[in-house]
Short mmCIF file of C-alpha atoms in Angstrom, two decimals:
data_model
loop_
_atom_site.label_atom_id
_atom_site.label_comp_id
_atom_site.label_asym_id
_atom_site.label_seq_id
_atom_site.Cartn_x
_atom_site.Cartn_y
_atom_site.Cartn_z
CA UNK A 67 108.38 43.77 86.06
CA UNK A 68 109.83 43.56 82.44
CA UNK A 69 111.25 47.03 83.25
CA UNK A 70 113.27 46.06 86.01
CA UNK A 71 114.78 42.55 84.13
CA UNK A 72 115.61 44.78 81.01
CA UNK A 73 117.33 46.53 83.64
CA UNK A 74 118.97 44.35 85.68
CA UNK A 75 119.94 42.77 82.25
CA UNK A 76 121.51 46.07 81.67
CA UNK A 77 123.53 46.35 84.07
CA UNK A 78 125.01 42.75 84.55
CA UNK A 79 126.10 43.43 80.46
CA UNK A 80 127.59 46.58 81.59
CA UNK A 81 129.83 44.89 84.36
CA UNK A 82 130.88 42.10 81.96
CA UNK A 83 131.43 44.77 79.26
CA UNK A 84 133.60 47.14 81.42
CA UNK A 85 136.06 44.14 82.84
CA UNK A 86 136.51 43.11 79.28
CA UNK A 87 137.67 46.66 78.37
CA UNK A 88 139.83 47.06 81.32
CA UNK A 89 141.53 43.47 81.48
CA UNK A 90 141.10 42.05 77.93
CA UNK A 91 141.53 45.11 75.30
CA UNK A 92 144.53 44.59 73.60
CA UNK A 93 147.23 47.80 73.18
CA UNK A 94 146.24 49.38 69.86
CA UNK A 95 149.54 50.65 68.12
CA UNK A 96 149.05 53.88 66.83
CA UNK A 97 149.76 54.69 62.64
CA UNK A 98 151.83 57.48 63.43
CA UNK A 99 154.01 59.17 66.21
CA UNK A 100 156.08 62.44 66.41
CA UNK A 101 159.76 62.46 66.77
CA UNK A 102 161.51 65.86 68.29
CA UNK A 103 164.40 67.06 67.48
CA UNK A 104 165.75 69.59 69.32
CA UNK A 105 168.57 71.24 67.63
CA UNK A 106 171.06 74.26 66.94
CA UNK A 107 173.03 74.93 63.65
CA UNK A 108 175.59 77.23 62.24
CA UNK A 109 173.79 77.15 58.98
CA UNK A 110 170.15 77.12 58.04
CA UNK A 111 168.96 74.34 55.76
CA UNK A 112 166.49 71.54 55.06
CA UNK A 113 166.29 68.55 57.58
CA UNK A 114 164.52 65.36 56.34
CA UNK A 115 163.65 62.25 58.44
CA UNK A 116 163.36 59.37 56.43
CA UNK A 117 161.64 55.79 57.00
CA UNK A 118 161.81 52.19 55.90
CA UNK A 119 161.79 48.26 56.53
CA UNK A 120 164.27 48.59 53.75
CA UNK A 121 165.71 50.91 51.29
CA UNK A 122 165.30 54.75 52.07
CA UNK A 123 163.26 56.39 49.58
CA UNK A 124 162.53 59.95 49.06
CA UNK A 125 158.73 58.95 49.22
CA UNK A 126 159.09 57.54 52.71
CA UNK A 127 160.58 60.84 54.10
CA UNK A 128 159.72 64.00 56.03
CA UNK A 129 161.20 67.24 55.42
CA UNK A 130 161.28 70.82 57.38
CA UNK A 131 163.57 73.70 57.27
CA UNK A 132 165.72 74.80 60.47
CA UNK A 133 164.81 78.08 59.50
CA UNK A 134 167.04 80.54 61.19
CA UNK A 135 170.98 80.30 62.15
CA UNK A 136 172.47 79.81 65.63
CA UNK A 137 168.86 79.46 67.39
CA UNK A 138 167.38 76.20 68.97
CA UNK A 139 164.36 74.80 66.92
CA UNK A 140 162.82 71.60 67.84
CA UNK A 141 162.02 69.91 65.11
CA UNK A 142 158.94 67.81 64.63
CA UNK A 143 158.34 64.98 61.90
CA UNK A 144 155.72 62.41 62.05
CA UNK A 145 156.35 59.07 61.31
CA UNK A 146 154.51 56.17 60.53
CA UNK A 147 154.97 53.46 63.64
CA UNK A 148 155.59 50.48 61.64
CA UNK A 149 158.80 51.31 60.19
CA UNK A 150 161.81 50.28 62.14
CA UNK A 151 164.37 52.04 60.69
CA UNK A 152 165.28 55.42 60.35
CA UNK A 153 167.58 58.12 58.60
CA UNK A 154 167.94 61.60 59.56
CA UNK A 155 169.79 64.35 56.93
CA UNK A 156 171.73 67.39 58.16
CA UNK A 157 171.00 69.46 55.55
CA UNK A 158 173.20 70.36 52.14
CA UNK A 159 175.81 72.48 53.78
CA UNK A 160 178.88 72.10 55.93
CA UNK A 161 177.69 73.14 59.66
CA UNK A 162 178.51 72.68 63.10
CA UNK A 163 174.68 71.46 64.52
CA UNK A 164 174.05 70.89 68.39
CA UNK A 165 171.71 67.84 68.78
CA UNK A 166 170.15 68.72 72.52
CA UNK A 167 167.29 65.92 72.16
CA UNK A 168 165.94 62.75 69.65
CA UNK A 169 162.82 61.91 71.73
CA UNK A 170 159.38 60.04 70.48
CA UNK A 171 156.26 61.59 71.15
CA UNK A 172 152.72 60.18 71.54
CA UNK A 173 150.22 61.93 72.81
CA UNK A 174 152.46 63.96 75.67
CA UNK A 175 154.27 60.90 76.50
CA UNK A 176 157.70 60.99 75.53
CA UNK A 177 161.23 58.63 74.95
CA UNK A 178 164.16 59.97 74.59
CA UNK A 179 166.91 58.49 71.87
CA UNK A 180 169.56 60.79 71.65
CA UNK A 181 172.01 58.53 72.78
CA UNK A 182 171.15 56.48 69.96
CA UNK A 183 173.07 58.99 67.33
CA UNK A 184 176.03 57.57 69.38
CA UNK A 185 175.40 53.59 69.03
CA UNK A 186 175.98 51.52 65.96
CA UNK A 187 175.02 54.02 63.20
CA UNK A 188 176.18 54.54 59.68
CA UNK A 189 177.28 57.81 59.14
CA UNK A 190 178.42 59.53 55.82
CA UNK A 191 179.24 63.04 55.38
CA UNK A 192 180.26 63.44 59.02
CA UNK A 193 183.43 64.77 60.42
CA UNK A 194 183.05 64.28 64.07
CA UNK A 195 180.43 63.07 66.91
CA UNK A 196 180.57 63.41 70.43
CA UNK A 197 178.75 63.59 73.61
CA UNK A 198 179.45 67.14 75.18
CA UNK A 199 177.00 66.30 78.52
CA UNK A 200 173.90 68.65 77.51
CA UNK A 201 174.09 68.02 73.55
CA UNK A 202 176.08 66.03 70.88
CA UNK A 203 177.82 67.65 68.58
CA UNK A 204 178.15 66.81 65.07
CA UNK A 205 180.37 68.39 62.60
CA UNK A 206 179.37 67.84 58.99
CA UNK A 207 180.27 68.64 55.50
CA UNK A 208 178.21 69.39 51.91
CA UNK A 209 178.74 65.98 50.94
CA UNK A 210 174.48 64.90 51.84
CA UNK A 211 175.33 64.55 55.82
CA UNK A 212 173.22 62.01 57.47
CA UNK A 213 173.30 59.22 60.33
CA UNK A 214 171.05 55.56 59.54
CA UNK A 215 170.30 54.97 63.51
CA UNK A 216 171.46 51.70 63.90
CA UNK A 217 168.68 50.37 66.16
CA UNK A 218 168.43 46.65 67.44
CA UNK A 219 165.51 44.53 66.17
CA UNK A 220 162.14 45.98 67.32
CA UNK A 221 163.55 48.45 69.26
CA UNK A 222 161.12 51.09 68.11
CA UNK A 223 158.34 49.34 67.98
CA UNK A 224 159.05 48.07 71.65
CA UNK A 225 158.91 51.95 72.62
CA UNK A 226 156.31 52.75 70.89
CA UNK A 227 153.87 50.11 72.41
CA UNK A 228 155.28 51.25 75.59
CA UNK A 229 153.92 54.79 75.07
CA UNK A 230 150.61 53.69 73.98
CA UNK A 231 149.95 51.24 76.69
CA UNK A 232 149.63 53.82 78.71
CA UNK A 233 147.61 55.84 76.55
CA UNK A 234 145.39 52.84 75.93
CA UNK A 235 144.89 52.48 80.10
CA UNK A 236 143.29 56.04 79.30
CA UNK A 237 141.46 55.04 76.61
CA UNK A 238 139.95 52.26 78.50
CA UNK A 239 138.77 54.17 81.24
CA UNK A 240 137.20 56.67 78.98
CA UNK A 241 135.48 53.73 77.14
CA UNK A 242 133.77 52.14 80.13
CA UNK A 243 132.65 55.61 81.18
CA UNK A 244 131.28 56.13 77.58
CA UNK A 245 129.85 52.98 77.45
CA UNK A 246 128.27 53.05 80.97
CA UNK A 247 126.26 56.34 79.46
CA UNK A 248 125.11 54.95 76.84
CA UNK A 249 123.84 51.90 78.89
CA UNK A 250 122.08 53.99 81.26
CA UNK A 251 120.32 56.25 78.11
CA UNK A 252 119.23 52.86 76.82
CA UNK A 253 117.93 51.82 80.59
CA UNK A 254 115.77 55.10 80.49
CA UNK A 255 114.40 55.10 76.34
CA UNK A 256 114.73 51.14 75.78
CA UNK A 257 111.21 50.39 76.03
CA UNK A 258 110.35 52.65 73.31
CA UNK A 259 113.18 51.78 70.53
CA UNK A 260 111.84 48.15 71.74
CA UNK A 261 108.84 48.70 70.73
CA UNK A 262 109.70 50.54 67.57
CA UNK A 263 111.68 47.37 66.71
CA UNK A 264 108.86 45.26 67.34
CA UNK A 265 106.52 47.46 65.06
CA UNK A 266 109.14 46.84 62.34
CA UNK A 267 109.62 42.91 62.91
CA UNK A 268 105.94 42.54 62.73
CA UNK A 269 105.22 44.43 59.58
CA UNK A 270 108.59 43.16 58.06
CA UNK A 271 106.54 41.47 54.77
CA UNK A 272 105.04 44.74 54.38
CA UNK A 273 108.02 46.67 54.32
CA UNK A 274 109.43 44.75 51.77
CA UNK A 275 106.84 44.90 49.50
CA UNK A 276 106.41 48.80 49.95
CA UNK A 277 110.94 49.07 49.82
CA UNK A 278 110.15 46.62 45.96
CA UNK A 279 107.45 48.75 44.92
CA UNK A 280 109.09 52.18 46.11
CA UNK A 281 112.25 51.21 43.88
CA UNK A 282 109.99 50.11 40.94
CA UNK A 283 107.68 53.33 41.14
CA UNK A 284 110.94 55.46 41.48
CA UNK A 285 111.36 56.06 37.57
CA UNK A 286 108.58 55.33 36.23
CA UNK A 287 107.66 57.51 32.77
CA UNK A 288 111.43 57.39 31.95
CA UNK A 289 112.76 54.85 28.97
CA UNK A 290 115.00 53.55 30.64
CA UNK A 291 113.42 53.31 34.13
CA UNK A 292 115.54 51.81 37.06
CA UNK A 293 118.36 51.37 34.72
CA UNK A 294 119.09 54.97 35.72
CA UNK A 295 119.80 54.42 39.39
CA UNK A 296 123.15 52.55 38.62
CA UNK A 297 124.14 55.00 35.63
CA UNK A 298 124.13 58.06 37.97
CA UNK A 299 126.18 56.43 40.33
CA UNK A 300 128.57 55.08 37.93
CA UNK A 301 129.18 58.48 35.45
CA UNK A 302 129.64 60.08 39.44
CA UNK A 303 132.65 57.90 39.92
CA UNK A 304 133.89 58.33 36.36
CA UNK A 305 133.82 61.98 36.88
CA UNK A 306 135.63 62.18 40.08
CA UNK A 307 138.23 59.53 38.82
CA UNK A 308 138.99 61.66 36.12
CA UNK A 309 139.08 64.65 37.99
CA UNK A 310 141.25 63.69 40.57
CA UNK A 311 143.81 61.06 39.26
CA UNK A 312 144.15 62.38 35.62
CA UNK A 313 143.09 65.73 36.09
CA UNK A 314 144.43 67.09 39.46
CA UNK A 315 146.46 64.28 40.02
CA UNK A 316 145.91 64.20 43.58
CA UNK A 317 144.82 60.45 44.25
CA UNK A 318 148.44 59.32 45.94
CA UNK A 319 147.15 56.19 47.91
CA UNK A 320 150.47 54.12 47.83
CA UNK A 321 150.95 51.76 45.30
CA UNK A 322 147.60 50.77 44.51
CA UNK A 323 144.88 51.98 41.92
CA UNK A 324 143.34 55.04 42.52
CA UNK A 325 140.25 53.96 41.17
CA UNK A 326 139.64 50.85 43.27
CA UNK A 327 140.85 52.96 46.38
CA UNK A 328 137.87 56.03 44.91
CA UNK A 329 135.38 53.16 44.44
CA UNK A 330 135.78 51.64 48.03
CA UNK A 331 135.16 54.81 49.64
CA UNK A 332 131.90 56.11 47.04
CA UNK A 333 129.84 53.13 47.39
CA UNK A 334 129.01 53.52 50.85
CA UNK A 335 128.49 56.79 50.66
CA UNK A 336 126.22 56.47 47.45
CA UNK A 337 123.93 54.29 50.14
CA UNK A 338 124.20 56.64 53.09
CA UNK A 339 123.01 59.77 50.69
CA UNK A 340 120.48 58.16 49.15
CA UNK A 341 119.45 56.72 51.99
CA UNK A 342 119.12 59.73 54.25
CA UNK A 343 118.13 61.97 51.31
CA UNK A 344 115.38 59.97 50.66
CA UNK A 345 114.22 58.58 54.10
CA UNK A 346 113.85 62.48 55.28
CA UNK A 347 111.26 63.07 52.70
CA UNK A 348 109.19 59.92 53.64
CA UNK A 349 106.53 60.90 55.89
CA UNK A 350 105.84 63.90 52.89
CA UNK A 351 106.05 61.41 50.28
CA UNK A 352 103.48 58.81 51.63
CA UNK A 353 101.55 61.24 53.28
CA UNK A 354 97.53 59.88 52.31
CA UNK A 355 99.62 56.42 54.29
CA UNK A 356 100.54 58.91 57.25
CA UNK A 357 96.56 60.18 57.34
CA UNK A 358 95.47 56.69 57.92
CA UNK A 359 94.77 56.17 61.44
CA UNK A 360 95.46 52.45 61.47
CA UNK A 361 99.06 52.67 59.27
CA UNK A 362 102.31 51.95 61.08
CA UNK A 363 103.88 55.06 60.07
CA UNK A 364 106.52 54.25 61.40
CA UNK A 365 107.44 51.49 59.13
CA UNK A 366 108.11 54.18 56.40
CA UNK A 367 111.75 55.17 57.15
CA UNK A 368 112.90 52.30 56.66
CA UNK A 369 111.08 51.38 53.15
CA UNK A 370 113.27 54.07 51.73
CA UNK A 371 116.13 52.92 53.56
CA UNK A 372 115.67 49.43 52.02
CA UNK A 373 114.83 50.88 48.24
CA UNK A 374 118.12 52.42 48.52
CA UNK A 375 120.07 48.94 49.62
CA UNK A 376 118.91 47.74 46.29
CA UNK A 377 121.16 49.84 44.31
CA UNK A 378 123.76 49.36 46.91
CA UNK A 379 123.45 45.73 46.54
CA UNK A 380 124.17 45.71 43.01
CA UNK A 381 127.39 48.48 43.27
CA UNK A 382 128.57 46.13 46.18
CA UNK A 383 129.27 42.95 44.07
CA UNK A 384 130.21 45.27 41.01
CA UNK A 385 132.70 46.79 43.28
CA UNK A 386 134.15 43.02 43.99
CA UNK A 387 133.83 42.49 40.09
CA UNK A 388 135.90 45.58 39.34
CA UNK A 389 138.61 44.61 42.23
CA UNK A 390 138.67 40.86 40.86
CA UNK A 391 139.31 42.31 37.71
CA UNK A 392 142.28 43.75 38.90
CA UNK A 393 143.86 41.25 40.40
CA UNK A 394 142.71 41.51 44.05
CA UNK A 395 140.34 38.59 44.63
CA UNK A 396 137.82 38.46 47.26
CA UNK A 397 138.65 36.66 50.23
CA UNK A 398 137.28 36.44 54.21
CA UNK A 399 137.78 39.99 54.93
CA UNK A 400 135.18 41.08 52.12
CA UNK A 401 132.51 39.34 54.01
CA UNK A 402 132.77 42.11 56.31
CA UNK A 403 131.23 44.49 54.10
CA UNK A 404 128.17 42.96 54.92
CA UNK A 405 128.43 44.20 58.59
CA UNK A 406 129.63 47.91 57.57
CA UNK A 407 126.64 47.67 54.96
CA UNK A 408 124.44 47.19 58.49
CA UNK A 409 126.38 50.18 60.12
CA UNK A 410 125.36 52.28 57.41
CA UNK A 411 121.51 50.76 57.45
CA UNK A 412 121.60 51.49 61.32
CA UNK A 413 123.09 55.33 60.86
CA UNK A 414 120.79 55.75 58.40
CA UNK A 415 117.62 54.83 60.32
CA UNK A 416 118.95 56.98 63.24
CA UNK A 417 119.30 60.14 61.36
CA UNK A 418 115.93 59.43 59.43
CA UNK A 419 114.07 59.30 62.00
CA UNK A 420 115.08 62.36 63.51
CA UNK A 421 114.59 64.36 60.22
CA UNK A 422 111.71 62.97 58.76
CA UNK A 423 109.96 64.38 62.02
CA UNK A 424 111.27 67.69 61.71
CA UNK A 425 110.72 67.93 58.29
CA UNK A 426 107.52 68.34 58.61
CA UNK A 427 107.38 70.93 60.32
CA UNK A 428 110.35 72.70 58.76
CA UNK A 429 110.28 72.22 55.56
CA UNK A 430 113.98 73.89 55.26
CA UNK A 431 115.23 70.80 56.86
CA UNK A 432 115.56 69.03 53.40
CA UNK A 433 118.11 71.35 52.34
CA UNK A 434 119.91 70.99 55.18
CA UNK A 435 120.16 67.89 54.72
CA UNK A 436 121.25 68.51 51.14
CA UNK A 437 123.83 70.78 52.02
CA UNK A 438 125.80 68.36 54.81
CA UNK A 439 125.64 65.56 52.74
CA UNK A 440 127.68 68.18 50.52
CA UNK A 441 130.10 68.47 52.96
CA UNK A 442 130.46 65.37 54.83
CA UNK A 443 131.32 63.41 51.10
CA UNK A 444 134.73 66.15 52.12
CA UNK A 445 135.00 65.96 55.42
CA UNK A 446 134.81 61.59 55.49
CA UNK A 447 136.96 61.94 53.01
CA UNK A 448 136.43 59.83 50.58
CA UNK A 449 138.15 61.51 47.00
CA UNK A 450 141.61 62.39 49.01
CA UNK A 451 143.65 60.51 51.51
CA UNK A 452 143.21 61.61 55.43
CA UNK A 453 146.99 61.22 55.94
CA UNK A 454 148.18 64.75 54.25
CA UNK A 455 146.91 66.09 57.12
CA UNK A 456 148.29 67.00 60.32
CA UNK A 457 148.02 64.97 63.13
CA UNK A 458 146.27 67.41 65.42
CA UNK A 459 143.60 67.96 62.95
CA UNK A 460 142.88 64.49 62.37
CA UNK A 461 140.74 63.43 64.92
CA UNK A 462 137.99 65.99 63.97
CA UNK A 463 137.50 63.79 60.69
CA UNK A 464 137.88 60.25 62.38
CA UNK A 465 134.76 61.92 64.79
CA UNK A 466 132.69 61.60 61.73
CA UNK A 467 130.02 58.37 61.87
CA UNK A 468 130.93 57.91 58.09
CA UNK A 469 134.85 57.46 58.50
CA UNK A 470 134.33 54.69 60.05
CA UNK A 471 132.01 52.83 57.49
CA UNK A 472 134.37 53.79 54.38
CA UNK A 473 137.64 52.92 55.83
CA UNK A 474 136.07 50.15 57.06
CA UNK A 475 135.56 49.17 53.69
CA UNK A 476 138.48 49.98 52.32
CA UNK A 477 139.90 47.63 55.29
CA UNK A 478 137.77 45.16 53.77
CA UNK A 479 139.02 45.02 50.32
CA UNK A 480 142.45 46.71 50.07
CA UNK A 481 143.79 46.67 54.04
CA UNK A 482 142.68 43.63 55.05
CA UNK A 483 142.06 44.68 58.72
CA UNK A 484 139.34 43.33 60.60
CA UNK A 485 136.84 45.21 62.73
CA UNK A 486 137.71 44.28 65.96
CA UNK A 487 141.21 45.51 65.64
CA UNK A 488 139.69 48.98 65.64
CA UNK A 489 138.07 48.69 68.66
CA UNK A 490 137.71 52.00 69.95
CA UNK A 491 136.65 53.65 66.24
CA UNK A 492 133.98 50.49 66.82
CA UNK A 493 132.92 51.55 70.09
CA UNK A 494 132.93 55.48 68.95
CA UNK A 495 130.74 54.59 66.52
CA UNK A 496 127.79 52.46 67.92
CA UNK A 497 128.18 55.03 71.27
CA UNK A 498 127.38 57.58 68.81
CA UNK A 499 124.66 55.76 66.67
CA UNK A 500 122.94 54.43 69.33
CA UNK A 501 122.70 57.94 70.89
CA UNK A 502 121.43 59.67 67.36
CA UNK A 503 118.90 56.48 67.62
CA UNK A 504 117.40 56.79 70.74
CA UNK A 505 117.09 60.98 70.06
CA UNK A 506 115.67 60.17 66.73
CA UNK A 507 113.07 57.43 68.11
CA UNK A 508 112.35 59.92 70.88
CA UNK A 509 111.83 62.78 68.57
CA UNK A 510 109.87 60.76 66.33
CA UNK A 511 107.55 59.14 68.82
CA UNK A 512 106.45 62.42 70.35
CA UNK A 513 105.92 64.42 66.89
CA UNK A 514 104.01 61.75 65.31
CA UNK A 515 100.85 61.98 66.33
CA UNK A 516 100.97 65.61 65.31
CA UNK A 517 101.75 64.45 61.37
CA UNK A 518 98.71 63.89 59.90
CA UNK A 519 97.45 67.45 61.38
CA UNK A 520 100.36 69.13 59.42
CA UNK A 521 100.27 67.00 56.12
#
């Protein structure tokens, strides 16, 4: 009988849920869209795109050669969406250059804006325009050609919400679809993450008193005990500061430190390793606990998972120190690192439980583990900025888990962008964590009576 209301439950959520996200979601604006140009020149040369609310700067600009003479080339710059006004250059040399398209692109929808070369612009270094029918044509001369499109107010942020509204109504259906999955996983393996939460609500006192003695126990022998599990951390982000902004010098995050932006992204991810690093070698660790017939085993997990938040506790106010320090107090949207701080504790818990179980029985699983935590601190990123990177390759890095908890908390103290205006990274996310959690629980339920036998 409790079956069928958890069900029915279930599915009256999943209605509710899926006429929200059909009638309600608002149109997310994407960061950046493509803008052809399809073109033919007497002369090959550099073309650069530039971008502004303002000024034109050569840091707000795109640049790509028209590589061969007398051929048509389209052209393809991405731009960031929020600028609204734009600035193409003709290149350095005195050509005639056939302009068959202008058109913005967002994922295969397109708007054309050729005509606007012909409307209002500011020109300099430009003989001639016209309209021929199937292209302009533009004769220019050496003297830095180059047209400011002289758009009305928000006219291209107008067509750019126009192009993803409609991507959005796609979005939206592929979100209810999602979501009804998920919703019908958690119909078939609720009652046993139910349960699993119940274990853990009843023996919460004693999983706080094994998470404070875990973290005591962690260094004892040493002089300077748990004063080491916030000096690792710290020399780590030294290190990579110095590598990166004075060594390399590859930390360009706009016009803001490089070592608040570096210290945003490490501190979740400090959590998330130790957290997963140590939760996986729990069940080995407390093993003469696992032997006992009458021990919730499953309550071990998370003690590691909480004797890591300790640390991350402290590195999350010294991280609001350090920004206060520089000028950028906290305010409402740091509240919300509490709630990423959760996503991470949640993510955690799911992968945990999964390897913990098959650690067990394959030992080798530990440095697996070992080895993608070595890779996803590059592919999250979290020491260089996503946006040198194409736009085709970027979605394979927004896919991980862990993009969304660090730029949510670089949203938190440097964007200022709440989490609901990232819905569908939101929704990714807990579709994918609460699938990893009900595998994991499943996993970890049927291996467990098998532990003790192993240990």
């Amino acid at each position: 009988m409790k079956r069928k209301k958890f069900i029915i439950l279930i599915m009256i959520f999943g209605v509710i849920l899926n006429l929200l996200i059909l009638f309600k979601l608002p149109v997310t604006l994407p960061d950046n869209v493509l803008v052809l140009v399809k073109m033919e020149s007497t002369v090959a040369s550099d073309y650069q795109f530039f971008y502004s609310d303002g000024i034109f700067d050569i840091a707000n600009c795109k640049t790509i050669l028209y590589h061969t003479a007398e051929t048509i080339q389209t052209l393809e710059f991405e731009v960031p969406a929020k600028y609204n006004s734009w600035r193409i250059d003709f290149g350095d040399k005195a050509a005639q250059v056939k302009i068959y398209s202008i058109k913005i692109s967002y994922h295969g929808k397109e708007i054309e804006i050729n005509k606007q070369l012909l409307e209002k612009n500011e020109l300099k270094g430009i003989i001639s325009i016209k309209d021929f029918g199937d292209y302009i044509g533009i004769e220019t001369t050496d003297d830095d050609p180059q047209c400011i499109f002289g758009f009305e107010k928000d006219y291209i942020s107008n067509n750019i919400h126009d192009l993803a509204e409609d991507w959005c109504d796609i979005l939206n259906i592929v979100l209810c679809v999602a979501m009804d999955i998920i919703l019908a996983i958690c119909c078939i393996v609720g009652g046993k993450v139910i349960s699993l939460f119940k274990e853990l609500w009843t023996n919460r006192k004693l999983i706080l008193n094994l998470s404070k003695n875990d973290f005591r126990t962690k260094y004892v022998g040493s002089y300077l005990g748990i004063i080491w599990a916030f000096i690792q951390p710290v020399i780590t982000i030294l290190v990579y500061w110095f590598v990166f902004q004075v060594g390399l010098r590859s930390g360009d995050v706009g016009n803001f430190p490089f070592i608040l932006w570096l210290i945003a992204g490490l501190v979740p991810w400090f959590f998330f390793s130790d957290a997963l690093g140590a939760g996986t070698t729990s069940l080995m660790e407390y093993q003469y606990l696992v032997k006992k017939i009458v021990f919730k085993i499953s309550i071990l997990p998370v003690v590691k998972i909480l004797s890591a938040m300790f640390v991350h506790i402290f590195f999350m106010f010294l991280a609001v120190f350090i920004f206060a320090c520089y000028g950028y107090l906290p305010d409402l949207y740091t509240i919300q690192i509490i709630y990423y701080t959760f996503c991470i504790f949640v993510l955690a818990l799911a992968l945990v439980y999964f390897t913990c179980s098959v650690v067990v029985f394959f030992r080798d699983t530990t440095q697996i583990v070992n080895v993608f935590l070595q890779i996803g601190i590059w592919m999250t990123p979290i020491m260089w900025n996503i946006s040198i990177l194409p736009s085709k390759f970027l979605w394979i890095f927004k896919a991980m888990p862990m993009y969304y908890i660090v730029m949510g908390y670089r949203d938190s103290l440097i964007n200022k962008v709440w989490f609901w205006e990232k819905i569908y990274e939101t929704a990714w996310f807990w579709g994918v964590t609460i699938i990893l959690f009900g595998v994991g629980t499943i996993i970890f339920k049927k291996l467990k009576v098998h532990f003790a036998d192993v240990l």
